[in-house]
PDB file of C-alpha atoms and ligand atoms in Angstrom:
ATOM      1  CA  UNK A  18       0.000   0.000   0.000  1.00 73.00           C
ATOM      2  CA  UNK A  19       1.318   3.457  -0.900  1.00 90.00           C
ATOM      3  CA  UNK A  20       1.491   6.279   1.637  1.00 97.00           C
ATOM      4  CA  UNK A  21       2.052  10.018   1.154  1.00 97.00           C
ATOM      5  CA  UNK A  22       3.373  11.001   4.577  1.00 97.00           C
ATOM      6  CA  UNK A  23       5.133   7.913   5.916  1.00 98.00           C
ATOM      7  CA  UNK A  24       7.313   5.097   4.617  1.00 98.00           C
ATOM      8  CA  UNK A  25       6.831   1.501   5.666  1.00 98.00           C
ATOM      9  CA  UNK A  26       9.638  -0.967   5.195  1.00 98.00           C
ATOM     10  CA  UNK A  27       9.108  -4.604   6.045  1.00 98.00           C
ATOM     11  CA  UNK A  28      12.217  -6.725   6.567  1.00 97.00           C
ATOM     12  CA  UNK A  29      10.559  -9.663   8.310  1.00 96.00           C
ATOM     13  CA  UNK A  30      10.552 -10.283  11.200  1.00 98.00           C
ATOM     14  CA  UNK A  31      10.748  -6.524  11.801  1.00 98.00           C
ATOM     15  CA  UNK A  32       9.281  -3.451  10.156  1.00 98.00           C
ATOM     16  CA  UNK A  33      10.203   0.222  10.217  1.00 98.00           C
ATOM     17  CA  UNK A  34       7.654   3.023   9.955  1.00 98.00           C
ATOM     18  CA  UNK A  35       9.256   6.377   9.091  1.00 98.00           C
ATOM     19  CA  UNK A  36       7.389   9.669   9.391  1.00 98.00           C
ATOM     20  CA  UNK A  37       8.121  11.541   6.193  1.00 98.00           C
ATOM     21  CA  UNK A  38       7.177  15.217   6.063  1.00 97.00           C
ATOM     22  CA  UNK A  39      10.689  16.626   6.377  1.00 96.00           C
ATOM     23  CA  UNK A  40       9.794  20.133   5.149  1.00 96.00           C
ATOM     24  CA  UNK A  41       7.638  20.695   8.244  1.00 97.00           C
ATOM     25  CA  UNK A  42       9.777  18.629  10.629  1.00 98.00           C
ATOM     26  CA  UNK A  43       7.320  15.717  10.380  1.00 98.00           C
ATOM     27  CA  UNK A  44       4.447  17.808  11.762  1.00 97.00           C
ATOM     28  CA  UNK A  45       1.659  15.390  12.570  1.00 96.00           C
ATOM     29  CA  UNK A  46      -1.204  16.283  10.256  1.00 93.00           C
ATOM     30  CA  UNK A  47      -4.459  14.301  10.486  1.00 92.00           C
ATOM     31  CA  UNK A  48      -3.533  12.502   7.232  1.00 94.00           C
ATOM     32  CA  UNK A  49      -0.157  11.472   8.634  1.00 95.00           C
ATOM     33  CA  UNK A  50      -1.776  10.213  11.835  1.00 94.00           C
ATOM     34  CA  UNK A  51      -4.298   8.217   9.780  1.00 94.00           C
ATOM     35  CA  UNK A  52      -1.478   6.688   7.744  1.00 96.00           C
ATOM     36  CA  UNK A  53       0.474   5.702  10.876  1.00 97.00           C
ATOM     37  CA  UNK A  54      -2.529   3.995  12.438  1.00 96.00           C
ATOM     38  CA  UNK A  55      -3.448   2.304   9.143  1.00 96.00           C
ATOM     39  CA  UNK A  56       0.120   1.056   8.717  1.00 97.00           C
ATOM     40  CA  UNK A  57       0.235  -0.269  12.277  1.00 97.00           C
ATOM     41  CA  UNK A  58      -3.107  -2.005  11.682  1.00 96.00           C
ATOM     42  CA  UNK A  59      -1.543  -3.794   8.699  1.00 97.00           C
ATOM     43  CA  UNK A  60       1.598  -4.708  10.652  1.00 98.00           C
ATOM     44  CA  UNK A  61      -0.551  -5.981  13.512  1.00 97.00           C
ATOM     45  CA  UNK A  62      -2.231  -8.412  11.122  1.00 97.00           C
ATOM     46  CA  UNK A  63       0.989  -9.435   9.368  1.00 97.00           C
ATOM     47  CA  UNK A  64       2.209 -12.533  11.191  1.00 96.00           C
ATOM     48  CA  UNK A  65       5.652 -12.257   9.611  1.00 97.00           C
ATOM     49  CA  UNK A  66       6.236  -9.011  11.545  1.00 98.00           C
ATOM     50  CA  UNK A  67       7.075  -9.394  15.217  1.00 98.00           C
ATOM     51  CA  UNK A  68       8.450  -5.996  16.258  1.00 98.00           C
ATOM     52  CA  UNK A  69       8.275  -2.504  14.797  1.00 98.00           C
ATOM     53  CA  UNK A  70      10.539   0.544  14.848  1.00 98.00           C
ATOM     54  CA  UNK A  71       8.870   3.937  14.581  1.00 98.00           C
ATOM     55  CA  UNK A  72      11.148   6.796  13.578  1.00 98.00           C
ATOM     56  CA  UNK A  73      11.219  10.208  11.985  1.00 98.00           C
ATOM     57  CA  UNK A  74      14.518   9.501  10.271  1.00 95.00           C
ATOM     58  CA  UNK A  75      18.017  10.851  10.920  1.00 96.00           C
ATOM     59  CA  UNK A  76      17.208  14.512  11.728  1.00 96.00           C
ATOM     60  CA  UNK A  77      13.881  14.939  13.490  1.00 98.00           C
ATOM     61  CA  UNK A  78      11.299  12.699  15.108  1.00 98.00           C
ATOM     62  CA  UNK A  79       8.298  15.052  14.945  1.00 98.00           C
ATOM     63  CA  UNK A  80       7.804  18.709  15.919  1.00 97.00           C
ATOM     64  CA  UNK A  81       4.231  18.113  17.061  1.00 96.00           C
ATOM     65  CA  UNK A  82       0.752  18.438  15.669  1.00 93.00           C
ATOM     66  CA  UNK A  83       0.483  20.485  12.491  1.00 93.00           C
ATOM     67  CA  UNK A  84      -0.002  24.040  13.762  1.00 95.00           C
ATOM     68  CA  UNK A  85      -0.956  25.299  10.296  1.00 93.00           C
ATOM     69  CA  UNK A  86      -3.767  22.781  10.187  1.00 91.00           C
ATOM     70  CA  UNK A  87      -5.081  23.677  13.670  1.00 93.00           C
ATOM     71  CA  UNK A  88      -4.578  27.426  14.033  1.00 95.00           C
ATOM     72  CA  UNK A  89      -8.063  28.512  12.939  1.00 96.00           C
ATOM     73  CA  UNK A  90     -10.109  25.470  13.928  1.00 94.00           C
ATOM     74  CA  UNK A  91     -13.003  25.751  16.329  1.00 94.00           C
ATOM     75  CA  UNK A  92     -13.377  23.508  19.377  1.00 93.00           C
ATOM     76  CA  UNK A  93     -16.287  21.741  17.702  1.00 93.00           C
ATOM     77  CA  UNK A  94     -14.279  21.061  14.548  1.00 92.00           C
ATOM     78  CA  UNK A  95     -11.426  19.661  16.602  1.00 89.00           C
ATOM     79  CA  UNK A  96     -13.829  17.472  18.567  1.00 89.00           C
ATOM     80  CA  UNK A  97     -15.530  16.192  15.382  1.00 89.00           C
ATOM     81  CA  UNK A  98     -12.208  15.365  13.764  1.00 86.00           C
ATOM     82  CA  UNK A  99     -11.110  13.631  16.971  1.00 82.00           C
ATOM     83  CA  UNK A 100      -7.531  14.347  15.989  1.00 75.00           C
ATOM     84  CA  UNK A 101      -5.914  13.204  19.214  1.00 77.00           C
ATOM     85  CA  UNK A 102      -8.304  10.262  19.684  1.00 80.00           C
ATOM     86  CA  UNK A 103      -6.945   8.754  16.478  1.00 84.00           C
ATOM     87  CA  UNK A 104      -3.683   8.028  18.267  1.00 89.00           C
ATOM     88  CA  UNK A 105      -5.479   5.274  20.177  1.00 88.00           C
ATOM     89  CA  UNK A 106      -4.499   2.995  17.277  1.00 89.00           C
ATOM     90  CA  UNK A 107      -0.842   3.389  18.263  1.00 94.00           C
ATOM     91  CA  UNK A 108      -1.400   2.805  21.969  1.00 90.00           C
ATOM     92  CA  UNK A 109      -3.438  -0.316  21.116  1.00 92.00           C
ATOM     93  CA  UNK A 110      -0.718  -1.923  18.964  1.00 97.00           C
ATOM     94  CA  UNK A 111       0.071  -5.271  20.598  1.00 97.00           C
ATOM     95  CA  UNK A 112       3.558  -5.994  19.208  1.00 98.00           C
ATOM     96  CA  UNK A 113       6.722  -4.384  20.605  1.00 98.00           C
ATOM     97  CA  UNK A 114       6.975  -0.838  19.271  1.00 98.00           C
ATOM     98  CA  UNK A 115      10.343   0.905  19.551  1.00 98.00           C
ATOM     99  CA  UNK A 116      10.710   4.641  19.006  1.00 98.00           C
ATOM    100  CA  UNK A 117      13.991   5.683  17.386  1.00 98.00           C
ATOM    101  CA  UNK A 118      14.204   9.394  18.136  1.00 98.00           C
ATOM    102  CA  UNK A 119      16.623  11.866  16.588  1.00 98.00           C
ATOM    103  CA  UNK A 120      16.269  15.631  16.953  1.00 98.00           C
ATOM    104  CA  UNK A 121      12.999  17.143  18.116  1.00 98.00           C
ATOM    105  CA  UNK A 122      10.249  15.054  19.664  1.00 98.00           C
ATOM    106  CA  UNK A 123       7.920  17.868  20.619  1.00 98.00           C
ATOM    107  CA  UNK A 124       4.235  18.075  21.454  1.00 98.00           C
ATOM    108  CA  UNK A 125       2.404  15.218  19.741  1.00 97.00           C
ATOM    109  CA  UNK A 126       5.815  13.943  18.583  1.00 98.00           C
ATOM    110  CA  UNK A 127       6.888  13.494  22.175  1.00 98.00           C
ATOM    111  CA  UNK A 128       3.532  11.961  23.051  1.00 97.00           C
ATOM    112  CA  UNK A 129       3.911   9.560  20.138  1.00 97.00           C
ATOM    113  CA  UNK A 130       7.326   8.462  21.450  1.00 98.00           C
ATOM    114  CA  UNK A 131       5.811   7.981  24.906  1.00 97.00           C
ATOM    115  CA  UNK A 132       3.157   5.666  23.402  1.00 97.00           C
ATOM    116  CA  UNK A 133       5.942   3.327  22.274  1.00 98.00           C
ATOM    117  CA  UNK A 134       7.261   0.525  24.490  1.00 98.00           C
ATOM    118  CA  UNK A 135      10.942   1.372  24.290  1.00 98.00           C
ATOM    119  CA  UNK A 136      12.733   4.554  23.277  1.00 98.00           C
ATOM    120  CA  UNK A 137      16.171   4.742  21.699  1.00 98.00           C
ATOM    121  CA  UNK A 138      17.333   8.346  21.486  1.00 98.00           C
ATOM    122  CA  UNK A 139      20.139   9.858  19.473  1.00 98.00           C
ATOM    123  CA  UNK A 140      22.300  12.255  21.474  1.00 97.00           C
ATOM    124  CA  UNK A 141      20.692  15.093  19.477  1.00 94.00           C
ATOM    125  CA  UNK A 142      17.176  14.239  20.670  1.00 98.00           C
ATOM    126  CA  UNK A 143      15.055  16.787  22.534  1.00 98.00           C
ATOM    127  CA  UNK A 144      11.815  15.835  24.274  1.00 98.00           C
ATOM    128  CA  UNK A 145       9.265  18.460  25.189  1.00 98.00           C
ATOM    129  CA  UNK A 146       5.683  19.645  25.420  1.00 98.00           C
ATOM    130  CA  UNK A 147       5.688  23.228  24.107  1.00 98.00           C
ATOM    131  CA  UNK A 148       1.886  23.410  23.745  1.00 98.00           C
ATOM    132  CA  UNK A 149       1.552  25.929  26.571  1.00 98.00           C
ATOM    133  CA  UNK A 150       3.390  28.454  24.393  1.00 98.00           C
ATOM    134  CA  UNK A 151       0.566  28.147  21.847  1.00 97.00           C
ATOM    135  CA  UNK A 152      -2.211  28.570  24.409  1.00 97.00           C
ATOM    136  CA  UNK A 153      -3.132  24.882  24.571  1.00 97.00           C
ATOM    137  CA  UNK A 154      -2.073  21.763  26.473  1.00 97.00           C
ATOM    138  CA  UNK A 155      -0.979  18.332  25.245  1.00 97.00           C
ATOM    139  CA  UNK A 156      -3.941  16.352  23.930  1.00 94.00           C
ATOM    140  CA  UNK A 157      -2.487  12.935  23.089  1.00 94.00           C
ATOM    141  CA  UNK A 158      -1.532  11.679  26.526  1.00 94.00           C
ATOM    142  CA  UNK A 159       1.337  13.968  27.548  1.00 96.00           C
ATOM    143  CA  UNK A 160      -0.161  15.166  30.832  1.00 97.00           C
ATOM    144  CA  UNK A 161      -0.841  11.548  31.831  1.00 96.00           C
ATOM    145  CA  UNK A 162       2.166   9.604  30.557  1.00 95.00           C
ATOM    146  CA  UNK A 163       4.843  12.058  31.750  1.00 97.00           C
ATOM    147  CA  UNK A 164       3.856  11.980  35.450  1.00 97.00           C
ATOM    148  CA  UNK A 165       3.426   8.205  35.348  1.00 95.00           C
ATOM    149  CA  UNK A 166       6.922   7.738  33.950  1.00 94.00           C
ATOM    150  CA  UNK A 167       9.023  10.704  35.118  1.00 95.00           C
ATOM    151  CA  UNK A 168       6.984  11.848  38.153  1.00 95.00           C
ATOM    152  CA  UNK A 169       4.901  14.913  39.005  1.00 97.00           C
ATOM    153  CA  UNK A 170       7.620  17.552  39.316  1.00 97.00           C
ATOM    154  CA  UNK A 171       9.360  16.714  36.064  1.00 97.00           C
ATOM    155  CA  UNK A 172       5.977  16.573  34.332  1.00 98.00           C
ATOM    156  CA  UNK A 173       5.073  19.990  35.741  1.00 98.00           C
ATOM    157  CA  UNK A 174       8.386  21.460  34.630  1.00 98.00           C
ATOM    158  CA  UNK A 175       8.019  20.102  31.092  1.00 98.00           C
ATOM    159  CA  UNK A 176       4.328  21.012  30.785  1.00 98.00           C
ATOM    160  CA  UNK A 177       4.465  24.489  32.362  1.00 98.00           C
ATOM    161  CA  UNK A 178       7.779  25.717  30.964  1.00 98.00           C
ATOM    162  CA  UNK A 179       7.265  24.309  27.487  1.00 98.00           C
ATOM    163  CA  UNK A 180      11.057  23.872  27.334  1.00 98.00           C
ATOM    164  CA  UNK A 181      12.458  20.610  25.982  1.00 98.00           C
ATOM    165  CA  UNK A 182      14.861  18.342  27.844  1.00 98.00           C
ATOM    166  CA  UNK A 183      17.913  16.642  26.380  1.00 98.00           C
ATOM    167  CA  UNK A 184      18.202  12.964  25.534  1.00 98.00           C
ATOM    168  CA  UNK A 185      20.631  12.497  28.434  1.00 98.00           C
ATOM    169  CA  UNK A 186      18.254  14.051  30.971  1.00 98.00           C
ATOM    170  CA  UNK A 187      15.395  11.964  29.551  1.00 98.00           C
ATOM    171  CA  UNK A 188      17.581   8.909  30.029  1.00 98.00           C
ATOM    172  CA  UNK A 189      18.381   9.862  33.629  1.00 97.00           C
ATOM    173  CA  UNK A 190      14.666  10.298  34.238  1.00 96.00           C
ATOM    174  CA  UNK A 191      13.952   6.839  32.884  1.00 95.00           C
ATOM    175  CA  UNK A 192      11.871   7.808  29.858  1.00 95.00           C
ATOM    176  CA  UNK A 193      14.569   6.750  27.391  1.00 98.00           C
ATOM    177  CA  UNK A 194      16.107   3.275  27.335  1.00 98.00           C
ATOM    178  CA  UNK A 195      19.316   4.103  25.493  1.00 98.00           C
ATOM    179  CA  UNK A 196      21.139   7.183  24.251  1.00 98.00           C
ATOM    180  CA  UNK A 197      23.385   6.537  21.267  1.00 98.00           C
ATOM    181  CA  UNK A 198      25.234   8.648  18.678  1.00 98.00           C
ATOM    182  CA  UNK A 199      22.555  10.111  16.401  1.00 97.00           C
ATOM    183  CA  UNK A 200      23.773   8.238  13.317  1.00 98.00           C
ATOM    184  CA  UNK A 201      23.296   4.926  15.191  1.00 98.00           C
ATOM    185  CA  UNK A 202      19.775   5.488  16.551  1.00 98.00           C
ATOM    186  CA  UNK A 203      17.756   3.678  13.904  1.00 98.00           C
ATOM    187  CA  UNK A 204      20.185   0.775  13.606  1.00 98.00           C
ATOM    188  CA  UNK A 205      20.291   0.266  17.393  1.00 98.00           C
ATOM    189  CA  UNK A 206      16.480   0.322  17.512  1.00 98.00           C
ATOM    190  CA  UNK A 207      16.339  -2.203  14.658  1.00 98.00           C
ATOM    191  CA  UNK A 208      18.827  -4.417  16.465  1.00 98.00           C
ATOM    192  CA  UNK A 209      16.631  -4.338  19.560  1.00 98.00           C
ATOM    193  CA  UNK A 210      13.594  -5.129  17.405  1.00 98.00           C
ATOM    194  CA  UNK A 211      15.372  -8.133  15.845  1.00 98.00           C
ATOM    195  CA  UNK A 212      16.265  -9.443  19.292  1.00 98.00           C
ATOM    196  CA  UNK A 213      12.664  -9.118  20.459  1.00 98.00           C
ATOM    197  CA  UNK A 214      11.441 -10.737  17.249  1.00 98.00           C
ATOM    198  CA  UNK A 215      13.162 -13.979  18.248  1.00 97.00           C
ATOM    199  CA  UNK A 216      11.139 -14.235  21.436  1.00 98.00           C
ATOM    200  CA  UNK A 217       7.734 -15.897  21.830  1.00 98.00           C
ATOM    201  CA  UNK A 218       5.240 -13.386  20.389  1.00 97.00           C
ATOM    202  CA  UNK A 219       2.376 -14.302  22.698  1.00 98.00           C
ATOM    203  CA  UNK A 220       4.542 -13.934  25.794  1.00 98.00           C
ATOM    204  CA  UNK A 221       5.728 -10.540  24.501  1.00 98.00           C
ATOM    205  CA  UNK A 222       2.149  -9.498  23.922  1.00 98.00           C
ATOM    206  CA  UNK A 223       1.026 -10.545  27.389  1.00 98.00           C
ATOM    207  CA  UNK A 224       4.074  -8.946  29.027  1.00 98.00           C
ATOM    208  CA  UNK A 225       3.347  -5.676  27.229  1.00 98.00           C
ATOM    209  CA  UNK A 226      -0.331  -5.793  28.130  1.00 97.00           C
ATOM    210  CA  UNK A 227       0.471  -6.501  31.781  1.00 97.00           C
ATOM    211  CA  UNK A 228       2.956  -3.646  32.109  1.00 97.00           C
ATOM    212  CA  UNK A 229       0.515  -1.222  30.472  1.00 96.00           C
ATOM    213  CA  UNK A 230      -2.187  -2.437  32.850  1.00 96.00           C
ATOM    214  CA  UNK A 231      -0.058  -1.082  35.709  1.00 95.00           C
ATOM    215  CA  UNK A 232      -0.704   2.448  34.397  1.00 92.00           C
ATOM    216  CA  UNK A 233      -4.399   1.935  34.360  1.00 90.00           C
ATOM    217  CA  UNK A 234      -5.512  -0.127  37.337  1.00 94.00           C
ATOM    218  CA  UNK A 235      -5.155  -0.774  41.053  1.00 96.00           C
ATOM    219  CA  UNK A 236      -2.359  -3.161  42.006  1.00 96.00           C
ATOM    220  CA  UNK A 237      -4.845  -5.917  42.859  1.00 97.00           C
ATOM    221  CA  UNK A 238      -6.540  -5.605  39.435  1.00 97.00           C
ATOM    222  CA  UNK A 239      -3.136  -5.554  37.778  1.00 96.00           C
ATOM    223  CA  UNK A 240      -1.965  -8.624  39.681  1.00 97.00           C
ATOM    224  CA  UNK A 241      -5.166 -10.497  38.818  1.00 97.00           C
ATOM    225  CA  UNK A 242      -4.744  -9.663  35.121  1.00 96.00           C
ATOM    226  CA  UNK A 243      -1.087 -10.703  35.248  1.00 97.00           C
ATOM    227  CA  UNK A 244      -1.996 -14.069  36.811  1.00 97.00           C
ATOM    228  CA  UNK A 245      -4.592 -14.742  34.111  1.00 97.00           C
ATOM    229  CA  UNK A 246      -2.071 -14.029  31.382  1.00 97.00           C
ATOM    230  CA  UNK A 247       0.526 -16.175  33.147  1.00 97.00           C
ATOM    231  CA  UNK A 248      -1.826 -19.183  33.250  1.00 97.00           C
ATOM    232  CA  UNK A 249      -3.069 -18.543  29.721  1.00 97.00           C
ATOM    233  CA  UNK A 250       0.470 -18.795  28.364  1.00 98.00           C
ATOM    234  CA  UNK A 251       0.605 -22.440  29.545  1.00 98.00           C
ATOM    235  CA  UNK A 252      -1.965 -23.158  26.838  1.00 98.00           C
ATOM    236  CA  UNK A 253       0.442 -22.073  24.088  1.00 98.00           C
ATOM    237  CA  UNK A 254       2.819 -24.151  21.976  1.00 97.00           C
ATOM    238  CA  UNK A 255       5.462 -21.493  22.533  1.00 97.00           C
ATOM    239  CA  UNK A 256       5.505 -22.127  26.294  1.00 98.00           C
ATOM    240  CA  UNK A 257       6.103 -25.845  25.700  1.00 97.00           C
ATOM    241  CA  UNK A 258       8.770 -25.068  23.123  1.00 97.00           C
ATOM    242  CA  UNK A 259      10.468 -22.470  25.364  1.00 97.00           C
ATOM    243  CA  UNK A 260      10.702 -24.715  28.399  1.00 97.00           C
ATOM    244  CA  UNK A 261      11.701 -27.874  26.479  1.00 98.00           C
ATOM    245  CA  UNK A 262      14.294 -25.947  24.471  1.00 97.00           C
ATOM    246  CA  UNK A 263      15.783 -24.769  27.772  1.00 97.00           C
ATOM    247  CA  UNK A 264      15.849 -28.308  29.172  1.00 98.00           C
ATOM    248  CA  UNK A 265      17.336 -29.684  25.934  1.00 98.00           C
ATOM    249  CA  UNK A 266      19.948 -26.900  25.897  1.00 98.00           C
ATOM    250  CA  UNK A 267      18.922 -25.580  22.474  1.00 97.00           C
ATOM    251  CA  UNK A 268      17.506 -22.302  21.176  1.00 96.00           C
ATOM    252  CA  UNK A 269      13.713 -22.172  21.117  1.00 96.00           C
ATOM    253  CA  UNK A 270      11.882 -21.553  17.852  1.00 96.00           C
ATOM    254  CA  UNK A 271       8.648 -19.698  18.454  1.00 97.00           C
ATOM    255  CA  UNK A 272       5.611 -19.600  16.211  1.00 95.00           C
ATOM    256  CA  UNK A 273       3.194 -17.413  18.127  1.00 94.00           C
ATOM    257  CA  UNK A 274       0.865 -20.370  18.654  1.00 95.00           C
TER     258      UNK A 274
HETATM  259  N1  LIG B 231       3.402  22.386  12.670  1.00 77.81           N
HETATM  260  C1  LIG B 231       3.517  22.895  11.434  1.00 77.81           C
HETATM  261  N2  LIG B 231       4.684  23.297  10.895  1.00 77.81           N
HETATM  262  C2  LIG B 231       5.790  23.162  11.638  1.00 77.81           C
HETATM  263  C3  LIG B 231       5.759  22.635  12.935  1.00 77.81           C
HETATM  264  C4  LIG B 231       4.494  22.224  13.446  1.00 77.81           C
HETATM  265  N3  LIG B 231       4.363  21.680  14.667  1.00 77.81           N
HETATM  266  N4  LIG B 231       7.005  22.632  13.442  1.00 77.81           N
HETATM  267  C5  LIG B 231       7.799  23.142  12.472  1.00 77.81           C
HETATM  268  N5  LIG B 231       7.062  23.451  11.390  1.00 77.81           N
HETATM  269  C6  LIG B 231       7.554  24.020  10.121  1.00 77.81           C
HETATM  270  C7  LIG B 231       7.922  25.492  10.272  1.00 77.81           C
HETATM  271  O1  LIG B 231       6.795  26.324  10.163  1.00 77.81           O
HETATM  272  C8  LIG B 231       8.898  25.660   9.139  1.00 77.81           C
HETATM  273  O2  LIG B 231       8.178  25.782   7.937  1.00 77.81           O
HETATM  274  P1  LIG B 231       8.647  26.881   6.833  1.00 77.81           P
HETATM  275  O3  LIG B 231      10.013  26.400   6.376  1.00 77.81           O
HETATM  276  O4  LIG B 231       7.609  26.772   5.761  1.00 77.81           O
HETATM  277  O5  LIG B 231       8.726  28.186   7.535  1.00 77.81           O
HETATM  278  C9  LIG B 231       9.623  24.299   9.076  1.00 77.81           C
HETATM  279  O6  LIG B 231       8.770  23.388   9.759  1.00 77.81           O
HETATM  280  C10 LIG B 231      10.953  24.319   9.781  1.00 77.81           C
HETATM  281  O7  LIG B 231      10.756  24.797  11.101  1.00 77.81           O
HETATM  282  P2  LIG B 231      11.605  26.000  11.739  1.00 77.81           P
HETATM  283  O8  LIG B 231      10.800  26.574  12.868  1.00 77.81           O
HETATM  284  O9  LIG B 231      12.042  26.954  10.682  1.00 77.81           O
HETATM  285  O10 LIG B 231      12.871  25.188  12.294  1.00 77.81           O
HETATM  286  P3  LIG B 231      13.815  25.582  13.505  1.00 77.81           P
HETATM  287  O11 LIG B 231      14.926  24.603  13.447  1.00 77.81           O
HETATM  288  O12 LIG B 231      14.138  27.023  13.508  1.00 77.81           O
HETATM  289  O13 LIG B 231      12.944  25.290  14.831  1.00 77.81           O
HETATM  290  C11 LIG B 231      11.447  24.003  16.222  1.00 77.81           C
HETATM  291  C12 LIG B 231      12.545  23.975  15.143  1.00 77.81           C
HETATM  292  C13 LIG B 231      10.972  22.573  16.394  1.00 77.81           C
HETATM  293  C14 LIG B 231      12.027  24.540  17.535  1.00 77.81           C
HETATM  294  C15 LIG B 231      10.279  24.918  15.784  1.00 77.81           C
HETATM  295  O14 LIG B 231       9.916  24.552  14.469  1.00 77.81           O
HETATM  296  C16 LIG B 231       9.057  24.800  16.634  1.00 77.81           C
HETATM  297  O15 LIG B 231       9.030  25.380  17.725  1.00 77.81           O
HETATM  298  N6  LIG B 231       8.002  24.094  16.148  1.00 77.81           N
HETATM  299  C17 LIG B 231       6.737  23.986  16.827  1.00 77.81           C
HETATM  300  C18 LIG B 231       6.824  23.028  17.995  1.00 77.81           C
HETATM  301  C19 LIG B 231       5.491  22.968  18.722  1.00 77.81           C
HETATM  302  O16 LIG B 231       5.019  23.944  19.268  1.00 77.81           O
HETATM  303  N7  LIG B 231       4.880  21.779  18.748  1.00 77.81           N
HETATM  304  C20 LIG B 231       3.628  21.543  19.398  1.00 77.81           C
HETATM  305  C21 LIG B 231       2.515  21.708  18.450  1.00 77.81           C
HETATM  306  S1  LIG B 231       0.933  21.469  19.234  1.00 77.81           S
END
């Protein structure tokens, strides 16, 4: 399928989705958002793909929602278009999703990175929520995901000042898994994706679901959900393969069954 604002490259068992509006620093227009969620829907269904890298390329991740597209919209128009609600398709993706961030990840770009499961940042990366400078607030999860990952005071600083933080500070705060030289970011993310792609897909899916549940439930609900997933995995071929491969001192081969 052809896209206008993104590129999708499948090198099974991984895929790379690249935001591709370089002239406007990958500003996230509604069409681009639709293409990202459509592409992820396709990759979700494609059994040959087991992990996905999401990137903006070598220079910029994304400088936020498209200001030109929003400047003169009314509240009702914005509500009808449900611009930010469309991102739910990213948060709902069940396979490992790794953000490879170079340059600016601002506004919706930062929120998009925070929807991913792992973040590899180039040393040039800058994470921020500058919406306050435009008279708005983040609308795609920023006010909720920042405090849950970096804590209240960091979230307040980022939200209220509108100033971005460096990749190194983001790493110290625990919102970035790895900081690497900018020219290595995408390759390191792909390497991580290939490593994850060798693991049992159903176990990855359940592990991801369980961790995300921790953001959204009481500990007792989370523990109950975790237990159910744990027992469920004993019904899979991959669990039998994983444990027997260990006992037979060989590498497991997992089919996602
Ligand atoms: N929406 C629409 N266009 C954007 C954009 C956005 N979020 N971010 C950048 N652009 C466009 C600029 O208008 C400019 O277009 P032009 O060449 O036609 O003038 C082009 O991308 C390059 O941006 P520019 O501002 O010239 O680059 P810079 O290196 O001087 O600054 C930023 C980079 C990211 C600091 C600056 O572009 C910026 O502050 N962008 C907005 C960030 C933001 O507020 N995001 C939240 C949106 S809700």
